[in-house]
Every structure is written in structure tokens, then in C-alpha cells.
XYZ file of C-alpha atoms in Angstrom:
300
model
C -2.647 -53.589 -228.343
C -3.835 -52.179 -231.914
C -6.780 -51.841 -231.516
C -6.436 -50.352 -227.979
C -3.725 -48.040 -229.193
C -6.312 -47.391 -231.901
C -9.539 -46.733 -229.655
C -6.995 -44.608 -227.550
C -6.721 -41.928 -231.259
C -9.794 -42.328 -231.897
C -10.489 -40.670 -228.241
C -8.387 -38.105 -228.540
C -9.057 -36.952 -232.036
C -13.188 -36.944 -231.005
C -11.744 -34.496 -227.888
C -9.910 -32.942 -230.064
C -12.653 -32.622 -232.327
C -15.178 -31.519 -229.602
C -12.326 -28.905 -228.224
C -12.643 -26.987 -231.671
C -16.327 -26.934 -231.381
C -17.219 -26.119 -228.284
C -17.016 -22.460 -228.886
C -18.481 -22.345 -232.027
C -21.530 -24.752 -230.196
C -21.982 -22.384 -227.792
C -22.046 -18.818 -229.298
C -24.483 -20.265 -231.412
C -27.035 -21.174 -229.170
C -25.680 -18.244 -227.925
C -26.368 -15.053 -230.686
C -28.422 -18.126 -232.841
C -30.597 -20.946 -230.993
C -31.516 -19.033 -227.753
C -32.647 -15.211 -229.529
C -34.841 -17.035 -232.057
C -36.152 -19.006 -229.200
C -37.282 -15.706 -227.387
C -38.403 -14.521 -230.709
C -40.619 -16.661 -230.322
C -42.067 -16.524 -227.098
C -42.740 -13.211 -227.376
C -44.350 -13.512 -230.490
C -47.287 -14.687 -228.896
C -46.960 -11.960 -225.589
C -48.743 -8.748 -225.900
C -45.567 -6.499 -224.560
C -44.521 -3.432 -224.533
C -41.187 -3.730 -223.795
C -41.235 -2.454 -220.187
C -44.185 -3.909 -218.114
C -43.163 -6.459 -215.999
C -46.311 -9.048 -217.075
C -46.945 -10.129 -220.285
C -49.701 -10.926 -221.424
C -50.285 -14.033 -223.780
C -52.470 -13.846 -226.762
C -51.836 -16.911 -228.329
C -52.034 -16.644 -232.683
C -53.201 -13.350 -232.565
C -50.209 -11.263 -233.571
C -49.854 -13.467 -236.606
C -53.353 -12.998 -237.406
C -52.788 -9.362 -237.269
C -50.166 -9.766 -239.071
C -52.031 -11.126 -241.869
C -55.112 -8.636 -241.513
C -53.310 -5.879 -240.511
C -54.022 -2.657 -242.152
C -52.277 -2.147 -246.336
C -48.925 -1.324 -244.745
C -47.778 -4.728 -244.971
C -48.674 -5.732 -248.169
C -47.073 -2.106 -249.883
C -43.690 -2.804 -247.596
C -44.020 -6.650 -249.701
C -44.515 -5.533 -252.950
C -41.501 -2.893 -252.054
C -39.448 -5.559 -250.944
C -40.666 -7.514 -254.223
C -39.203 -4.066 -256.287
C -35.725 -4.474 -254.677
C -35.663 -8.830 -255.351
C -35.877 -7.810 -258.779
C -34.305 -4.928 -259.036
C -31.036 -7.422 -257.878
C -32.150 -10.021 -259.997
C -32.174 -7.909 -263.404
C -28.124 -7.153 -262.227
C -27.581 -11.277 -262.244
C -26.391 -11.082 -265.649
C -24.858 -7.973 -266.410
C -22.638 -8.795 -263.339
C -21.465 -12.302 -265.031
C -20.632 -9.705 -268.002
C -18.560 -7.395 -265.991
C -17.091 -10.084 -264.665
C -16.519 -11.982 -267.483
C -14.792 -8.713 -268.699
C -12.719 -8.078 -265.979
C -11.285 -11.663 -266.199
C -10.609 -10.948 -269.858
C -6.178 -11.191 -269.554
C -6.111 -8.438 -272.308
C -7.909 -5.545 -269.852
C -5.413 -3.438 -268.793
C -5.720 -2.005 -265.330
C -8.309 -4.974 -264.051
C -7.426 -5.338 -261.388
C -7.932 -1.208 -260.245
C -12.014 -1.673 -262.324
C -12.072 -4.260 -259.355
C -11.424 -2.626 -256.357
C -13.177 0.440 -258.568
C -16.111 -1.633 -258.650
C -16.258 -3.594 -255.489
C -15.605 -0.118 -254.038
C -19.451 0.695 -252.394
C -20.093 -2.660 -251.451
C -17.235 -2.629 -247.987
C -18.959 1.098 -247.430
C -20.758 2.006 -244.673
C -24.376 1.171 -245.600
C -25.317 4.607 -243.396
C -23.210 6.955 -245.431
C -24.291 5.769 -249.112
C -27.556 6.500 -248.101
C -27.199 9.787 -247.077
C -24.811 10.653 -249.178
C -27.219 9.781 -251.735
C -30.064 11.821 -249.795
C -28.405 14.861 -250.132
C -27.935 13.609 -254.413
C -31.353 13.121 -254.759
C -32.539 16.187 -252.608
C -35.415 17.986 -254.943
C -34.467 21.497 -253.978
C -31.013 22.177 -254.495
C -29.721 17.967 -254.855
C -26.855 17.467 -257.169
C -28.704 15.108 -259.713
C -31.126 17.962 -260.267
C -28.645 20.748 -260.188
C -27.324 18.850 -262.738
C -30.061 18.272 -265.032
C -30.701 22.146 -265.002
C -27.846 22.837 -265.753
C -27.628 20.277 -269.042
C -31.168 21.505 -269.852
C -32.920 18.851 -268.967
C -35.538 19.988 -266.625
C -38.993 18.053 -267.680
C -36.332 14.909 -266.332
C -36.250 16.798 -262.412
C -38.333 14.891 -260.007
C -38.975 14.919 -256.790
C -36.814 12.071 -255.987
C -37.703 11.336 -252.570
C -40.895 12.674 -251.778
C -43.104 11.520 -254.785
C -44.459 7.691 -254.200
C -44.918 6.690 -257.691
C -40.673 7.010 -258.197
C -39.024 6.968 -254.660
C -39.033 2.906 -254.643
C -37.116 3.071 -258.316
C -34.866 5.222 -256.599
C -34.179 3.092 -253.144
C -33.667 0.432 -255.784
C -31.049 2.056 -257.671
C -28.941 2.786 -254.863
C -29.361 -0.105 -253.644
C -28.161 -2.119 -256.946
C -25.146 0.473 -257.153
C -23.766 -0.454 -253.863
C -23.974 -4.681 -254.086
C -23.156 -4.937 -257.821
C -19.774 -5.164 -256.824
C -20.358 -7.819 -254.602
C -21.674 -10.426 -257.414
C -18.691 -9.160 -259.252
C -16.606 -9.751 -257.012
C -18.244 -13.593 -256.971
C -18.543 -14.481 -260.452
C -14.582 -13.585 -261.036
C -13.784 -16.289 -258.103
C -16.120 -18.625 -259.999
C -14.550 -17.921 -263.563
C -11.181 -18.097 -262.378
C -11.854 -21.828 -261.161
C -12.674 -22.285 -264.970
C -9.888 -24.265 -266.631
C -8.347 -22.674 -269.362
C -8.176 -25.820 -271.397
C -11.787 -25.391 -271.312
C -11.684 -22.165 -273.170
C -8.334 -22.787 -275.372
C -10.316 -25.217 -276.666
C -13.386 -23.523 -277.573
C -11.269 -20.935 -279.144
C -9.599 -23.017 -281.241
C -12.656 -24.926 -282.586
C -14.149 -21.385 -283.650
C -16.213 -20.135 -280.902
C -16.410 -16.610 -280.428
C -16.854 -14.628 -276.835
C -20.146 -14.441 -277.152
C -20.851 -18.608 -277.519
C -17.898 -18.462 -274.737
C -19.914 -16.737 -272.102
C -23.315 -19.061 -272.919
C -22.156 -22.423 -273.310
C -19.004 -22.662 -271.037
C -19.453 -19.194 -268.428
C -22.682 -19.098 -267.857
C -23.296 -23.335 -266.797
C -20.333 -23.178 -265.142
C -21.006 -20.900 -262.540
C -24.334 -22.533 -262.475
C -24.291 -22.863 -258.254
C -22.953 -19.706 -257.970
C -25.781 -17.896 -259.480
C -28.107 -20.061 -257.078
C -26.358 -18.653 -254.108
C -26.596 -15.232 -255.690
C -30.020 -15.643 -256.002
C -30.715 -16.261 -252.771
C -28.750 -13.780 -251.511
C -31.089 -11.137 -253.264
C -34.088 -13.080 -252.298
C -33.082 -12.623 -248.659
C -31.019 -9.279 -248.855
C -34.657 -8.042 -251.075
C -36.628 -9.081 -248.041
C -34.216 -7.731 -244.419
C -33.371 -4.679 -246.806
C -33.280 -2.026 -244.031
C -30.945 0.305 -243.687
C -30.925 2.288 -247.125
C -35.271 3.036 -247.530
C -35.101 4.235 -243.186
C -32.033 6.908 -243.839
C -32.627 7.527 -247.006
C -37.491 8.419 -246.195
C -37.911 6.664 -243.129
C -40.742 4.694 -244.700
C -42.146 7.442 -246.440
C -43.790 9.754 -247.470
C -47.108 7.542 -245.702
C -44.903 4.349 -245.718
C -44.941 4.656 -249.482
C -41.083 3.366 -249.638
C -41.570 1.738 -246.460
C -39.988 -1.997 -246.334
C -41.298 -5.024 -244.366
C -38.118 -4.840 -241.927
C -38.674 -0.682 -241.810
C -42.172 -1.502 -240.214
C -40.478 -3.985 -237.982
C -38.431 -2.011 -236.394
C -41.424 0.766 -236.139
C -43.712 -1.435 -235.001
C -41.145 -2.273 -232.303
C -39.503 0.850 -231.388
C -42.164 3.389 -232.103
C -45.139 1.703 -231.329
C -43.624 -0.664 -228.592
C -45.568 -3.506 -229.503
C -43.198 -5.930 -229.312
C -44.987 -9.244 -229.451
C -46.252 -8.290 -232.782
C -43.071 -6.931 -233.959
C -41.540 -10.192 -232.653
C -44.134 -12.324 -234.817
C -43.601 -9.924 -237.644
C -39.995 -11.393 -237.212
C -40.813 -14.855 -237.457
C -42.994 -14.148 -240.621
C -40.165 -12.963 -242.523
C -37.815 -15.423 -241.576
C -40.544 -18.479 -242.478
C -40.910 -16.645 -246.033
C -37.353 -16.454 -246.729
C -37.361 -20.786 -245.420
C -40.317 -21.194 -247.817
C -38.521 -19.583 -251.095
C -35.149 -20.903 -250.241
C -37.353 -24.666 -250.411
C -38.464 -23.573 -253.680
C -35.526 -22.685 -255.133
C -33.848 -25.502 -253.990
C -37.017 -27.374 -256.006
C -36.159 -24.818 -258.912
C -33.205 -25.444 -260.015
C -32.790 -29.126 -258.298
C -29.865 -30.686 -260.710
C -32.507 -33.676 -262.298
C -29.287 -35.212 -263.236
C -28.288 -35.548 -259.585
C -24.651 -34.182 -260.188
């Protein structure tokens, strides 16, 4: 009798779980699995997006991605600049989070909101705003520098190939800085206060608490932020596309911008699909290497 009841309850539990998982699984297949499979299929054909027939070309598109004009490697180099810029921010984000998490700071909720606000603002709106701010002719930045009699600092911020990427990386850093800060604040709040109080009683100063308690405690969060920075740096699109369109002469183009340009400007959907697959493989490989590098040797 008990076995029958247990079996019936187990069946009900299984049915209940399947009912809840049905919609997420179906949506995953519709919006993740099927698009990826379609992308893989398109990456082996030559297609302009209009013709009824698709010409099978095998691995030609993938070979073209690697042997294409220097635009591909220039775009990857630009993506690397975004990663380096955001990587430099990680320690600063943790430091700001530690300050905003301190109890002695008055009005810290206001500063938290102010720090996080750029992240929730639409990226296109931010890009348009900074486009006017950095405009060489009548932009606010050059106007401020001129008013301060610092004409030697005036630059063509968005049209000089030597500095345009640094300008765009700065905008991206400004937008996403608050995200890491808020994540770190949440992580710091999970640290038991008794540990910090014990360290302070033993005579630890703020720097010792930061390096000996805060940093080891948020190691996993740091790994997640590094991965998000890698993924974000490789897929950055809105800021360079809106502010410069990848110019001048592809100097500020990123891999995603180049992919979109290949698909919608040159109507080469096969090559663009192969570029998307290559990008996905790069993210997977880098994530795998990151996990190996940051693997916890103690198995914790």
C-alpha cells in the first residue's frame, strides 16, 4: 500500500515538474536551439537573403573569415580594447562598492542610484548623447576645453583613427561601470559582519580588510564579471555603430558591427552567419580557458 502511494506521489511530482518545465524548454528550442542550428546551416551556404536557392560552399565562408581583409583582425583588436578597458574597471568597481557599502557613508543610497543609472539607460540614447558631446565642431567637450584655455587638448574625438576607439571604450566603461558596482555590493552584503568586526578588533585597517577579506570573498563574483566583460567586449555593437558606424574607414569597427555590415549592407548572409559561429566559438573557448585559469585547486 505504501509502495503504491509512494509511486503515485512520485508520478505526480514528475508530472508537476514536467508541466512547469514544458514552456521554458519549448521557448529554449524556439529562441536558442533552432536559431543556432539555422545559423550553422546558413554558414555553409552562399545566400543574399532574397534568392530562393542557396549555394552550398562548404567551409569556404569560414576560410574567408580568417583570410579576409585586415578588417576582421582590426575589429578583433578593437574588441580587445573594450575588454582591457572593462577589465581595468573591475578593481575600481570593487573599491567603489566597498565605499558605498560602508555604514558611515551618508546618502549612500543616492550614490548607488547615481552609479547604477547609466546602466539602465538605453544604449542608443547614451551613444547619441555622447556623439554630440564629442562632436569636433561644436561639441561640449571641445567647448569646455576651449573655455578653460586648454586648446592643446582639443581633438577630433570621433574622426581620428588614433583615438576614436579610446573615446568609444570610455563611453562603454561609463555605461557599464555601475553594473559591476551593484553586483559587488550585493556580494559584500553576504559577508558575515562578525568576520569584519573580528578583523577590526585585531587591528586591521581598511586596506587590510579590503585585500584580506573583501577580495577573497568575492572571487566567484569577479570570475563572473570577467566572463561578462569578455562576452560584452566581443559582442559590443550599439555604441560604436551609433557613434561612428565603424568609421573612419573601419578604424572603430567591432566584430559584431562588421558582421551586421556583412549581412545587411553587403547581403552576404552566409559569410555573416559563419562570423556569428566563429564569435560563439571564441566566447566558448575563452570561457573554457578562464575556468581553467581560475579553477579552485582546493576543490571548494
